[in-house]
XYZ file of C-alpha atoms in Angstrom:
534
model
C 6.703 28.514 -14.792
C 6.787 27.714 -10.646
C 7.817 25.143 -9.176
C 7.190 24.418 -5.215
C 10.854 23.258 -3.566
C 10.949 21.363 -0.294
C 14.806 20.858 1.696
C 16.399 17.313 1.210
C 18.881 18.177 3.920
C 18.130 16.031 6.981
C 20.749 15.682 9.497
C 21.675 12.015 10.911
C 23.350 10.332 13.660
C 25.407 6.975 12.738
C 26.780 6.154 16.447
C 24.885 5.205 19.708
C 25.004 8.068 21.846
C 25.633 6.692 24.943
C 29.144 4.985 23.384
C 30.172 8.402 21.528
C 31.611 11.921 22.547
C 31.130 14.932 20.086
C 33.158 17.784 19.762
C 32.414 20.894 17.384
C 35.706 21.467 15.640
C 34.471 24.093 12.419
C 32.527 26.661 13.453
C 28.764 26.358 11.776
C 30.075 22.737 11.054
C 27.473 19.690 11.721
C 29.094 17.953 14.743
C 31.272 15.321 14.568
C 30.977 11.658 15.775
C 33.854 10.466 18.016
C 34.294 6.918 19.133
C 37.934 7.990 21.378
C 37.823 9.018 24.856
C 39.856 12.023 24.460
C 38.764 14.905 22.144
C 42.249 15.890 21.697
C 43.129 12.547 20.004
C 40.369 13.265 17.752
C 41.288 16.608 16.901
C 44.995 15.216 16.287
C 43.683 12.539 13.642
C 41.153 14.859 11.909
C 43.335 17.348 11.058
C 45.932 14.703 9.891
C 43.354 13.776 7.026
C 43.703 17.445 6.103
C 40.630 19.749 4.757
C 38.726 17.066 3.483
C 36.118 16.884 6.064
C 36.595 20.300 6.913
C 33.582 21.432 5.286
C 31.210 23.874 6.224
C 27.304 23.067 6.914
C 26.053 24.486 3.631
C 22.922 24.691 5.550
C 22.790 28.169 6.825
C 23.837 29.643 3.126
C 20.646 28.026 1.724
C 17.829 30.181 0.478
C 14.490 30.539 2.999
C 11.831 28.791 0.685
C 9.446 27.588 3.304
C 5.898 28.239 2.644
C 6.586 29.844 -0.960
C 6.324 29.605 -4.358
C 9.647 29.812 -6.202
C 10.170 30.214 -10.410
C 12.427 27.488 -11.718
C 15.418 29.458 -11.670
C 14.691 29.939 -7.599
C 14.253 26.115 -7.516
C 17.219 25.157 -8.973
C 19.367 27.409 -6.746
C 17.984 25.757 -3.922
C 18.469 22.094 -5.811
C 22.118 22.919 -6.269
C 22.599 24.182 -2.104
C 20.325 20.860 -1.430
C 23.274 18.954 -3.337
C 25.826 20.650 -1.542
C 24.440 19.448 1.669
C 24.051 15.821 0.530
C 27.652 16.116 -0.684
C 28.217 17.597 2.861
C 26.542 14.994 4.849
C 28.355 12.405 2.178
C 31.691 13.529 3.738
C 30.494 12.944 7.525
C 29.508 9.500 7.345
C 33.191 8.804 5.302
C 34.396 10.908 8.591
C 32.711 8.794 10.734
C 33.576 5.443 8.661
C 37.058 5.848 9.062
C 37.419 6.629 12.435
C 35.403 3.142 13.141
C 38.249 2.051 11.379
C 41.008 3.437 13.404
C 39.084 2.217 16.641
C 39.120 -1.373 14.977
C 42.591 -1.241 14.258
C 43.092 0.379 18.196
C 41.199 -2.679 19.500
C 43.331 -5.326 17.832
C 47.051 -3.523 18.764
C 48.850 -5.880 20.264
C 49.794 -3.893 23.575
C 45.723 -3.163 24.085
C 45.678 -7.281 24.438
C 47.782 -7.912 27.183
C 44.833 -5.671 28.910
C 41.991 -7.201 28.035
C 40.555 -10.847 28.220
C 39.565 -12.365 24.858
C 35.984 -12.338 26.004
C 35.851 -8.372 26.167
C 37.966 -8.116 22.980
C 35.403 -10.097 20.709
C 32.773 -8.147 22.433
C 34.719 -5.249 21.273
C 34.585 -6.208 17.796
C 30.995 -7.254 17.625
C 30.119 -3.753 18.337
C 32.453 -2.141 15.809
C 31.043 -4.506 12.847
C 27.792 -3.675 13.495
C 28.691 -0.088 13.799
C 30.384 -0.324 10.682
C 27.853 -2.272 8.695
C 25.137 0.805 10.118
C 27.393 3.369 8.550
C 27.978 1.482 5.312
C 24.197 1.061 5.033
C 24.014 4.828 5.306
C 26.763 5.832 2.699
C 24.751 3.867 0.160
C 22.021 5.417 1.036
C 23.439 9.000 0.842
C 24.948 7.924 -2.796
C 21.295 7.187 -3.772
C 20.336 10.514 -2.262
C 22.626 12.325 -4.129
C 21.717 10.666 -7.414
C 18.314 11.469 -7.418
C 19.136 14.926 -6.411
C 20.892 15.178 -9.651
C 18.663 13.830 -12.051
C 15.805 16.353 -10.042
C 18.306 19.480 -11.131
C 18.979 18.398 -14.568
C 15.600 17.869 -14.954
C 14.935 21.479 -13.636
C 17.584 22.828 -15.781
C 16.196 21.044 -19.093
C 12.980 23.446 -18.202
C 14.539 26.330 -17.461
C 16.287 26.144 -21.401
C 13.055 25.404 -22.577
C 11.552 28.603 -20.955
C 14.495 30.449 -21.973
C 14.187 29.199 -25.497
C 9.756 30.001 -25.200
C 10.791 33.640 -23.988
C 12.918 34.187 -27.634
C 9.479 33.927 -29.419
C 7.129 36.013 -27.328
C 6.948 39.712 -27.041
C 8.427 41.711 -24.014
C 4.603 42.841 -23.021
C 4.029 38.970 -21.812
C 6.821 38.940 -19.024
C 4.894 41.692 -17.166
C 4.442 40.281 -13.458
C 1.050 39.959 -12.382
C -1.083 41.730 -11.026
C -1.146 42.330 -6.992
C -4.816 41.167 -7.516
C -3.819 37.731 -9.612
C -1.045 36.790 -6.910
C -3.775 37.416 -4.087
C -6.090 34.961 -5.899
C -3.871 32.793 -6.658
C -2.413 32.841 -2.917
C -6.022 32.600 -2.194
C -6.632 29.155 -4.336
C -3.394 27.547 -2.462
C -5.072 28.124 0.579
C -8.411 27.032 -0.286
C -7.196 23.015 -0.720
C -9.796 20.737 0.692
C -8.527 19.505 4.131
C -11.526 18.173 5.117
C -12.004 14.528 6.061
C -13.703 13.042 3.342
C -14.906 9.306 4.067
C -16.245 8.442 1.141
C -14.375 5.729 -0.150
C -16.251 4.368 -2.994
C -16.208 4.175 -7.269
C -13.386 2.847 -9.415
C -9.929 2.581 -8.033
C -8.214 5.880 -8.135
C -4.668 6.234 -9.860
C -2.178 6.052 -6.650
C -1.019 9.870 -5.354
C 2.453 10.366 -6.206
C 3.538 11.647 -2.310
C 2.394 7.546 -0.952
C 5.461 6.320 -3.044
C 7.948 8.700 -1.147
C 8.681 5.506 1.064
C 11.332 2.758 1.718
C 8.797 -0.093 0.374
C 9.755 -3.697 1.154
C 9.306 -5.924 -1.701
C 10.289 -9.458 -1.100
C 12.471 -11.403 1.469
C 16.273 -11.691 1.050
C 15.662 -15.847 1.104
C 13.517 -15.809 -1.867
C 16.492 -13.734 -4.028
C 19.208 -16.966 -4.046
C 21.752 -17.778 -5.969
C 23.372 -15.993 -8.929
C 20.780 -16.293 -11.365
C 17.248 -15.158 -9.255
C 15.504 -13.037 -10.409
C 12.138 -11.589 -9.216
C 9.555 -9.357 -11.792
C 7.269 -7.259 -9.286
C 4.376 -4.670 -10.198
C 4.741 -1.698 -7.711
C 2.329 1.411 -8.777
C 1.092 0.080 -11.966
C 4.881 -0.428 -13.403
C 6.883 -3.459 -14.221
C 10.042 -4.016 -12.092
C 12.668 -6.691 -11.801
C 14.803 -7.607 -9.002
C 18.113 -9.737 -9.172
C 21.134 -10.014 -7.724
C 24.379 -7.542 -9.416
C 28.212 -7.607 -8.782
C 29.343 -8.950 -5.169
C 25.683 -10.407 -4.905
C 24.226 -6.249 -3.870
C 20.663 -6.213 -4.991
C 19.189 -4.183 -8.038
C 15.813 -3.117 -9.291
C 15.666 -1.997 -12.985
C 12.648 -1.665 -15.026
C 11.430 -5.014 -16.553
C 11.901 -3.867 -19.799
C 14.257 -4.125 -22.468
C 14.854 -0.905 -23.931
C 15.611 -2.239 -27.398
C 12.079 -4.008 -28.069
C 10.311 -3.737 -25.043
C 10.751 -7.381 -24.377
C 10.470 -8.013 -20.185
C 14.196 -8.608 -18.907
C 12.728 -11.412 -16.155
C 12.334 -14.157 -19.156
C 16.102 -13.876 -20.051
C 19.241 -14.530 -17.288
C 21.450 -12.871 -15.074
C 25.110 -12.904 -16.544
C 28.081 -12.267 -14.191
C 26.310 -9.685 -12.121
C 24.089 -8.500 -15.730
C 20.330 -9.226 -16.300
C 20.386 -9.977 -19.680
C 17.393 -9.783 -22.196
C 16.300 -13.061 -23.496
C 15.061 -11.417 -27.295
C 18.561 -9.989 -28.743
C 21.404 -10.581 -25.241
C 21.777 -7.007 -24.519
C 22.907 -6.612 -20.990
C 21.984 -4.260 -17.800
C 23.894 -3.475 -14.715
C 21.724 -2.945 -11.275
C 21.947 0.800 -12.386
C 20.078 0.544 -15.369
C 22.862 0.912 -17.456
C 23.273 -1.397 -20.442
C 27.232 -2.319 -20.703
C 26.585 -4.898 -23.413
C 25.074 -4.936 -27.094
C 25.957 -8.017 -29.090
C 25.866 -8.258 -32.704
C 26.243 -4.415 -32.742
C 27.589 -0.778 -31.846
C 27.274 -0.488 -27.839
C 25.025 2.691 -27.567
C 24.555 5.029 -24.310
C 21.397 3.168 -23.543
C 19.954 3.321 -20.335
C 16.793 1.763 -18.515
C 15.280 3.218 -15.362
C 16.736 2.111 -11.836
C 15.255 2.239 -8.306
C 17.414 3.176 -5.208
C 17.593 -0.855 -3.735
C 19.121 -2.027 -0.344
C 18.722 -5.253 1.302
C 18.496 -5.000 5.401
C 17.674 -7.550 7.846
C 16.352 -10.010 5.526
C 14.417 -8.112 3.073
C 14.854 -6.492 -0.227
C 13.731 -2.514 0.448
C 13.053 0.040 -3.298
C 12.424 3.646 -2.940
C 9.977 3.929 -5.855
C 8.887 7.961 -5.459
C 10.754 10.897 -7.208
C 11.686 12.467 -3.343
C 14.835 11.806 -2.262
C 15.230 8.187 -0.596
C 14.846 8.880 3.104
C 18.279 8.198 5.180
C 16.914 5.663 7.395
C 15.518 2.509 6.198
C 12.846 1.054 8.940
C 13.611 -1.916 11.032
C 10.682 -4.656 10.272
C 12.464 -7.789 12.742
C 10.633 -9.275 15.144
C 11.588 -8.086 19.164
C 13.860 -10.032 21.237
C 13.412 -13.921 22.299
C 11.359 -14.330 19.248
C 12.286 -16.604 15.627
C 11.287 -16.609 12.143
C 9.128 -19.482 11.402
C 7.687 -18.834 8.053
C 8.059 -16.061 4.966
C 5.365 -16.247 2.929
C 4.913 -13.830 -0.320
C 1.150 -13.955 -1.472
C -0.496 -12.175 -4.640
C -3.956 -10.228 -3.478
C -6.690 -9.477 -6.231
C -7.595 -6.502 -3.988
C -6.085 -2.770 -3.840
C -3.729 -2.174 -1.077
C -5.856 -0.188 1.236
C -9.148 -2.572 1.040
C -6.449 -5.294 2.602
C -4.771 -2.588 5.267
C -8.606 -2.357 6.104
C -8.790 -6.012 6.466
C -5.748 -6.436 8.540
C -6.408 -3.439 10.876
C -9.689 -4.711 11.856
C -10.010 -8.031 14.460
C -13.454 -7.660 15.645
C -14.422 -9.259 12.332
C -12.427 -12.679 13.380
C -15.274 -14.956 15.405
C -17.444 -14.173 11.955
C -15.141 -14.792 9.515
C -11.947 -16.971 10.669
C -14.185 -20.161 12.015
C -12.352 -22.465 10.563
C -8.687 -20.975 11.548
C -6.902 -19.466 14.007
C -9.929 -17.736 15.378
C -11.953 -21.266 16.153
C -13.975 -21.463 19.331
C -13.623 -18.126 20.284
C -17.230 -16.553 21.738
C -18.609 -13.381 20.554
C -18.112 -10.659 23.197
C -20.851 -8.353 23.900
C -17.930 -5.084 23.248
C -14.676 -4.741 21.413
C -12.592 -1.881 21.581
C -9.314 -1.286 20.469
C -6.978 0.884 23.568
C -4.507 3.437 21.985
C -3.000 6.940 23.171
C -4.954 9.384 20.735
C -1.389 9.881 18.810
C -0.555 7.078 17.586
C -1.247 4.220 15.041
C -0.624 1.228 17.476
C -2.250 0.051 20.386
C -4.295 -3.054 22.106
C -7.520 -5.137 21.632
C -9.957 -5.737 24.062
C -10.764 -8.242 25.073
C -8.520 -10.081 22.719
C -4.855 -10.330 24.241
C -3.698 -8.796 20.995
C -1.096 -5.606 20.218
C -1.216 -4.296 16.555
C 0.371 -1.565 14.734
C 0.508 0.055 11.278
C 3.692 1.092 10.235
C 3.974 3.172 7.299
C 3.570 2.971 4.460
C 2.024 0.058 4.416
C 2.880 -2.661 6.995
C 0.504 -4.227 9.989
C 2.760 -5.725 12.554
C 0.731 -7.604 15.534
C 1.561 -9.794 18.868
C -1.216 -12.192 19.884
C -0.033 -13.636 23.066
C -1.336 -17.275 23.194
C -0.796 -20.260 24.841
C -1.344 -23.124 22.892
C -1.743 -22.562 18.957
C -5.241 -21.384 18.418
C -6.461 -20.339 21.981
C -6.241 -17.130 23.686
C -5.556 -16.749 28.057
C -5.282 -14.159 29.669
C -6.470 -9.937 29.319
C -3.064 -8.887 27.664
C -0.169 -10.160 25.860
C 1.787 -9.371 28.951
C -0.183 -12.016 30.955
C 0.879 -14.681 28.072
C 3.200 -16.865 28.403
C 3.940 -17.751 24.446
C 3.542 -15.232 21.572
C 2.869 -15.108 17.683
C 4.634 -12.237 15.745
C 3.303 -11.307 12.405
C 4.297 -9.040 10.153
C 2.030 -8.012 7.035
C 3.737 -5.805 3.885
C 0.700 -4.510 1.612
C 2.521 -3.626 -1.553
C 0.201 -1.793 -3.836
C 1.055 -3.339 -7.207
C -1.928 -2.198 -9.215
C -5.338 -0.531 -8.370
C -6.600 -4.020 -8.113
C -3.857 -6.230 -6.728
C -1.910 -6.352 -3.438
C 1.462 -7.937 -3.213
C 1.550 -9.230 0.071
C 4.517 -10.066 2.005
C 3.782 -12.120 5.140
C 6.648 -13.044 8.617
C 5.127 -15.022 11.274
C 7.765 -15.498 14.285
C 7.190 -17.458 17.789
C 8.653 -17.193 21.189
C 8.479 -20.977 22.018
C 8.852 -23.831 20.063
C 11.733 -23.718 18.493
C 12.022 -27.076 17.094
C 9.197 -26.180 14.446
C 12.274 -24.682 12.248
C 13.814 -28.242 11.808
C 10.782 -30.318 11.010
C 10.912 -30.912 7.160
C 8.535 -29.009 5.139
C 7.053 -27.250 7.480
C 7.460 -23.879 5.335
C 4.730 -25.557 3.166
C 2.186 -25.979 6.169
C 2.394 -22.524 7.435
C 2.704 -21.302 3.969
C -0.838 -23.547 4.009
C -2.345 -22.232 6.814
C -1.415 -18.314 5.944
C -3.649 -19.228 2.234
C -6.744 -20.484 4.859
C -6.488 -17.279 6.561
C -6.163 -15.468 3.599
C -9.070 -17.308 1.693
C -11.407 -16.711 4.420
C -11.275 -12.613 4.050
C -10.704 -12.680 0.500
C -14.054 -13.378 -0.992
C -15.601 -10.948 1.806
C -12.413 -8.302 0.308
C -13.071 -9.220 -3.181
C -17.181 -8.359 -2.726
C -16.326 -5.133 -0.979
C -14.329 -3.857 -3.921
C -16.507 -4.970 -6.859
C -19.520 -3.324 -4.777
C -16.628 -0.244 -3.922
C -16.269 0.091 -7.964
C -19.862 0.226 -8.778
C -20.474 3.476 -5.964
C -21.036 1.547 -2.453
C -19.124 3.600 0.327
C -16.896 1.041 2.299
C -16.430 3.251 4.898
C -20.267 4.227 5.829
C -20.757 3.926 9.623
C -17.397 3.753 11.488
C -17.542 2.369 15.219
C -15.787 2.370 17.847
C -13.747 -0.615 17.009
C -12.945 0.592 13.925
C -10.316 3.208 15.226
C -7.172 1.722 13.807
C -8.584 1.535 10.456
C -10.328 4.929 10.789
C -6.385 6.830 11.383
C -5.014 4.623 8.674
C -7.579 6.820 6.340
C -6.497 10.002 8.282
C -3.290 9.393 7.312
C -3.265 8.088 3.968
C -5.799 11.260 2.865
C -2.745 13.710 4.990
C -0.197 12.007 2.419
C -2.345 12.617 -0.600
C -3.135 16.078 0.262
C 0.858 16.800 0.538
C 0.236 17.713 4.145
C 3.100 19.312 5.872
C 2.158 17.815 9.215
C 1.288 13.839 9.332
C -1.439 13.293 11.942
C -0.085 10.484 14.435
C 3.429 10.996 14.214
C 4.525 10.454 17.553
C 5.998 6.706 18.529
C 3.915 6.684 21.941
């Protein structure tokens, strides 16, 4: 029994470099984050906390598994030096939490006062809360890290006593190791995975590759989660999931279903920080666990739980087995610009048919003629302007910047200057913008929960108008109608063995690395093709 092991460890910075010093105190240690201007003070305090966070990087103790193929027992060694590193890491941001708070408490001594204005002290503070809330964020995260890390070696450890207990029952002869010519063709077959480019995309819907859930995946906006009592049932990858609101108001995502009867936990209520099922009252925590059985014995009976944070207005769920990446991407719109409208949509159409869609303008003066793409002429060329490694770039001649952001998000800047017409060659030559973000959340093989933020740089007024969340929430269904029953055709034609990806062009180049990328992810690829932020 094998089992291929990939590193969890991956280092992280929690400060702004320009406002930090760092000092090595532990030799082979990870360095430390200082926010005092003297080392020495830092030195002082640290070893005042004692040999708590005078840990080693586990790091350079781990075994070298790159590149092979290790037996359980091999795995679970490295799961268990994996753990020590998240436990490791766990310490630093603690490290790093606390001495945010000793700077806080610095700032607000009374003596540092009669030296600096109240302007520069609230400044002061403003920094140091959002420092702090930025290494909060990431000591949840590394507490989801490590509990997925543990359920991944007790699940390797349940296999390895199953082999052991297989081995009792079979004769010495079978644990001969193979042959040098079996390991050569097996080596061989390893190497021999398709990596070509294959763009065929046609016939039924394939099941969804278990690597494209190994993302943060935003699922719904913080506004629509209110109040004690919300909650809100979501597909994501063919399974049930409900979202609501635990103790102190911190998102959860458990499985929406009961684990007595199977009945789904979104029909019932949430009770003091509990969602609780509607068919016999038992009771669930955000973890999954259920703390409350009436009429009955409380059992050890647990549901399954998703790693859930909420940041900048959104709900996020890490829905793959991997451990939950550190850093959770930032989806706001940039500087000078508002939210106008959140809009959460349900798409009869799989995920990538709609990242298609979205990726793709050249289609608007055919198919948006009664929208946002009204008037505009036909040019005799489109092209779409991007450095050759990355997945974001410009239209022309449409003053238009787009992006996709994996795993599944289009964000886009068409520089305007009245609603519904276009000036200039650029969104630099603009003088007003729209912002729009697009979340494609692959629910099932045939429907696309879509998550839709449209933000402006100029009339700001819009907000306080009285129902206007219900016009844009209008005008985003248009839009949406108008490609859906082109979407819809493609994939019933898609299903039945039409290739939706026959003749690529020229403007089709967004799109086209979209593919590349999503066919890297599915073939476990090492290295992603358009990593680089350019």
């Amino acid at each position: 029994m094998n089992a291929v092991v990939t590193a969890l460890s991956l280092p992280i910075s929690l400060c702004k470099s320009s406002k930090t010093s760092t000092r090595k105190d532990v030799k082979g240690a990870f360095r430390v984050v200082a926010i005092f201007g003297e080392e020495d003070q830092l030195v002082q305090r640290k070893n005042a906390w004692g040999p708590l966070f005078d840990v080693k990087d586990p790091r350079s103790k781990a075994p070298q598994s790159r590149r092979k193929l290790l037996d359980v027992n091999q795995a679970i060694e490295v799961a268990r030096y994996d753990i020590q590193y998240i436990d490791w890491r766990a310490r630093q941001d603690v490290l790093t939490i606390m001495l945010l708070h000793e700077r806080v408490v610095e700032v607000l001594n009374p003596l540092a006062r009669e030296y600096k204005s109240i302007g520069t002290l609230k400044k002061d503070l403003a920094e140091l809360q959002d420092e702090l809330a930025q290494a909060h964020r990431q000591v949840h995260i590394s507490e989801a890290r490590v509990s997925t890390a543990l359920d991944k070696l007790a699940y390797m450890e349940a296999l390895v006593n199953d082999r052991l207990l297989q081995d009792r029952n079979t004769t010495v002869t079978t644990d001969a190791p193979p042959s040098p010519s079996t390991s050569t063709q097996s080596l061989t077959t390893v190497k021999e995975k398709p990596s070509r480019k294959n763009w065929k995309v046609s016939g039924p819907v394939q099941p969804y590759n278990p690597q494209l859930k190994n993302f943060w995946y935003p699922v719904a906006f913080s506004t629509d989660l209110k109040g004690d009592n919300t909650m809100i049932p979501i597909e994501v990858f063919e399974e049930p999931w409900v979202i609501f609101r635990g103790e102190g108001g911190k998102p959860g995502c458990v499985r929406n279903t009961c684990a007595h009867r199977a009945c789904p936990l979104h029909l019932g209520s949430v009770n003091e920080g509990r969602i609780q099922c509607p068919y016999h009252g038992w009771e669930y925590t955000t973890d999954g666990k259920c703390e409350k059985m009436p009429s009955t014995r409380l059992l050890d009976v647990r549901i399954k739980s998703l790693p859930c944070f909420e940041q900048e207005g959104m709900i996020w769920i890490w829905p793959g087995d991997a451990p939950p990446a550190a850093v959770i991407p930032s989806l706001l719109p940039p500087p000078g610009f508002q939210i106008h409208a959140e809009v959460v949509v349900e798409i009869p159409v799989e995920h990538g048919l709609l990242l298609d869609n979205l990726l793709d303008l050249a289609h608007a003066p055919f198919t948006h003629t009664s929208t946002f793409a009204k008037g505009w002429s036909v040019p005799s060329l489109v092209k779409f302007l991007t450095p050759t490694s990355s997945l974001k770039g410009s239209w022309d001649p449409y003053p238009i910047d787009m992006e996709f952001r994996p795993p599944c998000m289009v964000i886009s800047t068409i520089g305007i200057s009245k609603p519904g017409k276009l000036e200039g060659q650029n969104t630099k030559q603009c003088s007003t913008h729209l912002h729009q973000l697009h979340v494609c959340l692959p629910s099932t093989r045939k429907k696309t929960r879509l998550l839709y933020r449209m933000s402006l740089d100029f009339a700001p007024f819009l907000k306080h108008i009285p129902f206007m969340q219900v016009v844009w929430r209008h005008f985003a269904e248009q839009v949406l109608n108008e490609d859906l029953r082109l979407v819809v055709g493609q994939q019933e034609r898609m299903i039945n063995g039409a290739n939706v990806w026959n003749l690529p062009v020229s403007y089709d180049k967004l799109g086209v690395r979209y593919r590349l990328w999503r066919n890297a992810i599915e073939q476990g690829s090492k290295q992603l093709p358009f990593n680089k932020s350019v």
